[in-house]
């Protein structure tokens, strides 16, 4: 069995938790609040903007045979950004000037740190898990969403034939990369796999919980005296 299948089986309970997230189920059922979906849109727009330099850094280190597909993936990100701008305008969601939520900020820092410091197979693992997560998450939504939903273009973006083929390519290439690494590196790939999946769950959670940073909502209970 290849690395990806093995990890997907190891992570099955967490993976299923992601696929049953209330954000996905309520988008599928048409009960999601526009504000909740708007929070996800504005935050994911930031994430995608950060994914462009992440991929750029990967291309700089990619084997020749990976370059063409990764370059095309940057083109796809540019089209996604355009889709977000168009949908945001239609839904009255403000994208410009949005501050990253805590979880979005952390995930973006993780992308940047991975691009700068991790090995190529480690960065490839992060890319694979993030893309596979979106393919499967939006496939859950696709199974029940009304075709006329304003959110349908996002479903189509991440469940298209082309995107499925891209994720299939990532899977085959990650299996190949992982087959060539030693035991310690393989353990690191497993940790990247798990951590990225946890970030994906946290990102759906952020949309539902809202973009406020933790610890800022309640008034200070017992103000510290500044006298003396
Ligand atoms: C993706 C995304 C998919 N847009 N946002 C998160 C939080 N995870 C994964 O990546 P891409 O590059 O937009 O297909």
Short mmCIF file of C-alpha atoms and ligand atoms in Angstrom, two decimals:
data_model
loop_
_atom_site.label_atom_id
_atom_site.label_comp_id
_atom_site.label_asym_id
_atom_site.label_seq_id
_atom_site.Cartn_x
_atom_site.Cartn_y
_atom_site.Cartn_z
CA UNK A 1 0.00 0.00 0.00
CA UNK A 2 1.27 3.50 -0.83
CA UNK A 3 2.03 6.18 1.73
CA UNK A 4 -1.15 8.18 1.05
CA UNK A 5 -3.57 5.24 1.47
CA UNK A 6 -1.74 4.21 4.60
CA UNK A 7 -1.99 7.68 6.13
CA UNK A 8 -5.61 8.14 5.10
CA UNK A 9 -6.41 4.89 6.91
CA UNK A 10 -4.36 5.84 9.96
CA UNK A 11 -6.13 9.20 10.09
CA UNK A 12 -9.62 7.89 9.22
CA UNK A 13 -11.39 9.10 12.42
CA UNK A 14 -9.97 12.63 12.06
CA UNK A 15 -10.58 12.64 8.34
CA UNK A 16 -14.23 11.66 8.92
CA UNK A 17 -14.53 14.34 11.57
CA UNK A 18 -13.48 16.87 8.93
CA UNK A 19 -15.99 15.53 6.39
CA UNK A 20 -18.81 15.77 8.93
CA UNK A 21 -18.02 19.31 9.97
CA UNK A 22 -21.16 21.44 10.47
CA UNK A 23 -19.82 24.02 8.00
CA UNK A 24 -19.88 21.43 5.21
CA UNK A 25 -23.18 19.82 6.20
CA UNK A 26 -25.00 23.15 6.52
CA UNK A 27 -23.59 24.37 3.20
CA UNK A 28 -24.78 21.12 1.64
CA UNK A 29 -28.24 21.48 3.20
CA UNK A 30 -28.62 25.17 2.38
CA UNK A 31 -29.01 26.16 6.04
CA UNK A 32 -25.68 27.94 6.45
CA UNK A 33 -25.89 31.61 7.43
CA UNK A 34 -24.62 33.96 4.75
CA UNK A 35 -22.37 35.58 7.36
CA UNK A 36 -20.75 32.23 8.21
CA UNK A 37 -20.10 31.47 4.57
CA UNK A 38 -18.80 35.01 4.12
CA UNK A 39 -16.33 34.50 6.98
CA UNK A 40 -14.98 31.42 5.26
CA UNK A 41 -14.76 33.26 1.91
CA UNK A 42 -12.80 36.20 3.28
CA UNK A 43 -10.42 33.95 5.24
CA UNK A 44 -9.91 31.41 2.48
CA UNK A 45 -9.16 34.25 0.08
CA UNK A 46 -6.24 35.14 2.37
CA UNK A 47 -5.17 31.52 2.53
CA UNK A 48 -5.13 31.21 -1.27
CA UNK A 49 -3.12 34.41 -1.59
CA UNK A 50 -0.55 32.84 0.73
CA UNK A 51 -0.59 29.58 -1.21
CA UNK A 52 0.87 31.35 -4.27
CA UNK A 53 4.32 32.03 -2.75
CA UNK A 54 4.16 28.62 -1.03
CA UNK A 55 3.87 26.95 -4.44
CA UNK A 56 6.45 29.33 -5.89
CA UNK A 57 8.96 28.23 -3.26
CA UNK A 58 8.17 24.60 -3.99
CA UNK A 59 8.73 25.09 -7.71
CA UNK A 60 12.19 26.47 -6.98
CA UNK A 61 13.10 23.07 -5.47
CA UNK A 62 10.90 20.77 -7.51
CA UNK A 63 12.30 18.03 -9.70
CA UNK A 64 11.99 18.89 -13.38
CA UNK A 65 9.08 16.46 -13.84
CA UNK A 66 6.97 18.35 -11.25
CA UNK A 67 7.46 21.85 -12.60
CA UNK A 68 4.80 21.98 -15.26
CA UNK A 69 1.99 20.77 -13.01
CA UNK A 70 2.98 23.04 -10.12
CA UNK A 71 3.19 26.06 -12.42
CA UNK A 72 -0.30 25.21 -13.71
CA UNK A 73 -1.46 24.99 -10.09
CA UNK A 74 -0.41 28.61 -9.56
CA UNK A 75 -2.51 29.54 -12.60
CA UNK A 76 -5.45 27.73 -10.98
CA UNK A 77 -4.93 29.75 -7.77
CA UNK A 78 -5.13 32.97 -9.77
CA UNK A 79 -8.43 31.83 -11.25
CA UNK A 80 -9.68 30.94 -7.78
CA UNK A 81 -8.85 34.42 -6.52
CA UNK A 82 -10.92 35.80 -9.39
CA UNK A 83 -13.80 33.47 -8.50
CA UNK A 84 -13.66 34.70 -4.89
CA UNK A 85 -13.76 38.35 -6.00
CA UNK A 86 -16.73 37.70 -8.27
CA UNK A 87 -18.70 35.69 -5.64
CA UNK A 88 -17.85 38.15 -2.88
CA UNK A 89 -19.22 41.00 -4.91
CA UNK A 90 -22.40 39.05 -5.71
CA UNK A 91 -22.91 38.12 -2.03
CA UNK A 92 -21.90 41.50 -0.57
CA UNK A 93 -18.86 40.08 1.24
CA UNK A 94 -15.92 42.43 1.83
CA UNK A 95 -12.57 40.82 0.94
CA UNK A 96 -10.25 43.81 0.89
CA UNK A 97 -8.68 44.75 4.19
CA UNK A 98 -9.76 41.52 5.94
CA UNK A 99 -7.48 40.67 8.85
CA UNK A 100 -6.54 36.99 9.17
CA UNK A 101 -8.29 35.13 11.97
CA UNK A 102 -6.05 33.37 14.50
CA UNK A 103 -6.36 29.97 12.81
CA UNK A 104 -5.96 31.39 9.31
CA UNK A 105 -2.88 33.29 10.44
CA UNK A 106 -1.39 30.17 12.03
CA UNK A 107 -2.06 28.05 8.94
CA UNK A 108 -0.46 30.70 6.71
CA UNK A 109 2.62 30.87 8.98
CA UNK A 110 2.80 27.08 8.81
CA UNK A 111 2.75 27.28 4.99
CA UNK A 112 5.51 29.88 4.96
CA UNK A 113 7.64 27.96 7.48
CA UNK A 114 7.15 24.74 5.53
CA UNK A 115 8.14 26.44 2.28
CA UNK A 116 11.25 27.95 3.85
CA UNK A 117 12.49 25.21 6.14
CA UNK A 118 10.95 21.82 5.40
CA UNK A 119 12.23 19.31 2.86
CA UNK A 120 10.57 19.06 -0.55
CA UNK A 121 8.73 15.80 0.35
CA UNK A 122 7.48 17.46 3.58
CA UNK A 123 6.15 20.49 1.67
CA UNK A 124 4.62 18.14 -0.89
CA UNK A 125 2.81 16.32 1.93
CA UNK A 126 1.27 19.59 3.13
CA UNK A 127 0.16 20.42 -0.41
CA UNK A 128 -1.34 16.98 -0.95
CA UNK A 129 -3.32 16.92 2.31
CA UNK A 130 -4.69 20.46 1.78
CA UNK A 131 -5.85 19.64 -1.75
CA UNK A 132 -7.20 16.19 -0.94
CA UNK A 133 -9.07 17.70 2.01
CA UNK A 134 -10.76 20.24 -0.27
CA UNK A 135 -11.61 17.65 -2.93
CA UNK A 136 -13.33 15.42 -0.39
CA UNK A 137 -14.88 18.19 1.70
CA UNK A 138 -16.51 19.86 -1.29
CA UNK A 139 -17.60 16.45 -2.60
CA UNK A 140 -19.64 16.12 0.62
CA UNK A 141 -21.27 19.47 -0.15
CA UNK A 142 -21.87 18.48 -3.76
CA UNK A 143 -23.90 15.43 -2.73
CA UNK A 144 -26.82 17.57 -1.50
CA UNK A 145 -26.49 21.22 -2.41
CA UNK A 146 -29.11 22.83 -4.63
CA UNK A 147 -27.67 23.50 -8.07
CA UNK A 148 -28.87 27.12 -7.95
CA UNK A 149 -27.04 27.87 -4.68
CA UNK A 150 -24.81 30.95 -4.78
CA UNK A 151 -22.05 28.72 -3.35
CA UNK A 152 -22.22 26.20 -6.21
CA UNK A 153 -19.22 27.69 -8.08
CA UNK A 154 -16.97 26.78 -5.11
CA UNK A 155 -18.29 23.22 -5.21
CA UNK A 156 -17.58 23.03 -8.92
CA UNK A 157 -14.09 24.46 -8.49
CA UNK A 158 -12.96 21.76 -6.05
CA UNK A 159 -14.88 18.78 -7.44
CA UNK A 160 -14.12 19.24 -11.16
CA UNK A 161 -12.53 16.50 -13.26
CA UNK A 162 -9.43 18.65 -13.63
CA UNK A 163 -9.05 19.14 -9.89
CA UNK A 164 -9.63 15.43 -9.22
CA UNK A 165 -6.90 14.58 -11.75
CA UNK A 166 -4.54 17.05 -10.08
CA UNK A 167 -5.13 15.47 -6.65
CA UNK A 168 -4.60 12.03 -8.21
CA UNK A 169 -1.28 13.24 -9.58
CA UNK A 170 -0.28 14.63 -6.16
CA UNK A 171 -1.15 11.30 -4.57
CA UNK A 172 0.90 9.23 -7.02
CA UNK A 173 3.88 11.58 -6.74
CA UNK A 174 3.75 11.71 -2.94
CA UNK A 175 3.68 7.91 -2.83
CA UNK A 176 6.78 7.94 -5.02
CA UNK A 177 8.57 10.55 -2.89
CA UNK A 178 7.71 8.76 0.34
CA UNK A 179 8.93 5.42 -1.01
CA UNK A 180 12.41 6.93 -1.40
CA UNK A 181 12.89 8.45 2.08
CA UNK A 182 14.41 6.91 5.20
CA UNK A 183 12.56 6.04 8.41
CA UNK A 184 13.10 9.37 10.19
CA UNK A 185 11.94 11.43 7.24
CA UNK A 186 8.95 9.15 6.83
CA UNK A 187 7.96 9.83 10.44
CA UNK A 188 8.23 13.55 9.74
CA UNK A 189 5.99 13.16 6.67
CA UNK A 190 3.43 11.43 8.89
CA UNK A 191 3.53 14.33 11.33
CA UNK A 192 3.08 16.86 8.51
CA UNK A 193 0.17 14.81 7.22
CA UNK A 194 -1.57 14.81 10.60
CA UNK A 195 -0.88 18.45 11.39
CA UNK A 196 -2.16 19.65 8.03
CA UNK A 197 -5.34 17.65 8.48
CA UNK A 198 -5.82 19.27 11.90
CA UNK A 199 -5.37 22.70 10.33
CA UNK A 200 -8.04 21.82 7.77
CA UNK A 201 -10.51 20.92 10.54
CA UNK A 202 -9.58 24.08 12.44
CA UNK A 203 -10.23 26.15 9.32
CA UNK A 204 -13.83 24.93 8.99
CA UNK A 205 -14.20 25.58 12.69
CA UNK A 206 -12.97 29.14 12.27
CA UNK A 207 -15.74 29.83 9.75
CA UNK A 208 -18.38 28.66 12.22
CA UNK A 209 -16.87 30.30 15.31
CA UNK A 210 -16.11 33.62 13.62
CA UNK A 211 -12.89 35.45 12.89
CA UNK A 212 -12.39 37.12 16.29
CA UNK A 213 -9.08 36.27 17.97
CA UNK A 214 -9.43 34.26 21.21
CA UNK A 215 -9.48 36.12 24.48
CA UNK A 216 -10.72 39.44 23.14
CA UNK A 217 -14.49 39.14 23.49
CA UNK A 218 -15.09 39.22 27.24
CA UNK A 219 -14.48 42.40 29.22
CA UNK A 220 -11.51 42.15 31.59
CA UNK A 221 -13.04 40.72 34.79
CA UNK A 222 -10.76 42.23 37.38
CA UNK A 223 -8.92 45.21 35.96
CA UNK A 224 -5.32 45.40 37.10
CA UNK A 225 -4.69 48.51 39.13
CA UNK A 226 -2.20 50.80 37.45
CA UNK A 227 -1.69 52.90 40.57
CA UNK A 228 1.43 52.93 42.63
C1 LIG B 1 -7.44 24.74 0.21
C2 LIG B 1 -7.93 26.02 0.47
C3 LIG B 1 -7.31 24.20 -1.19
N1 LIG B 1 -8.29 26.84 -0.55
N2 LIG B 1 -8.07 26.45 1.74
C4 LIG B 1 -7.73 25.65 2.75
C5 LIG B 1 -7.87 26.13 4.15
N3 LIG B 1 -7.25 24.41 2.53
C6 LIG B 1 -7.11 23.95 1.28
O1 LIG B 1 -6.20 24.76 -1.79
P1 LIG B 1 -6.29 25.40 -3.26
O2 LIG B 1 -4.86 25.67 -3.54
O3 LIG B 1 -7.15 26.62 -3.14
O4 LIG B 1 -6.90 24.35 -4.15
#
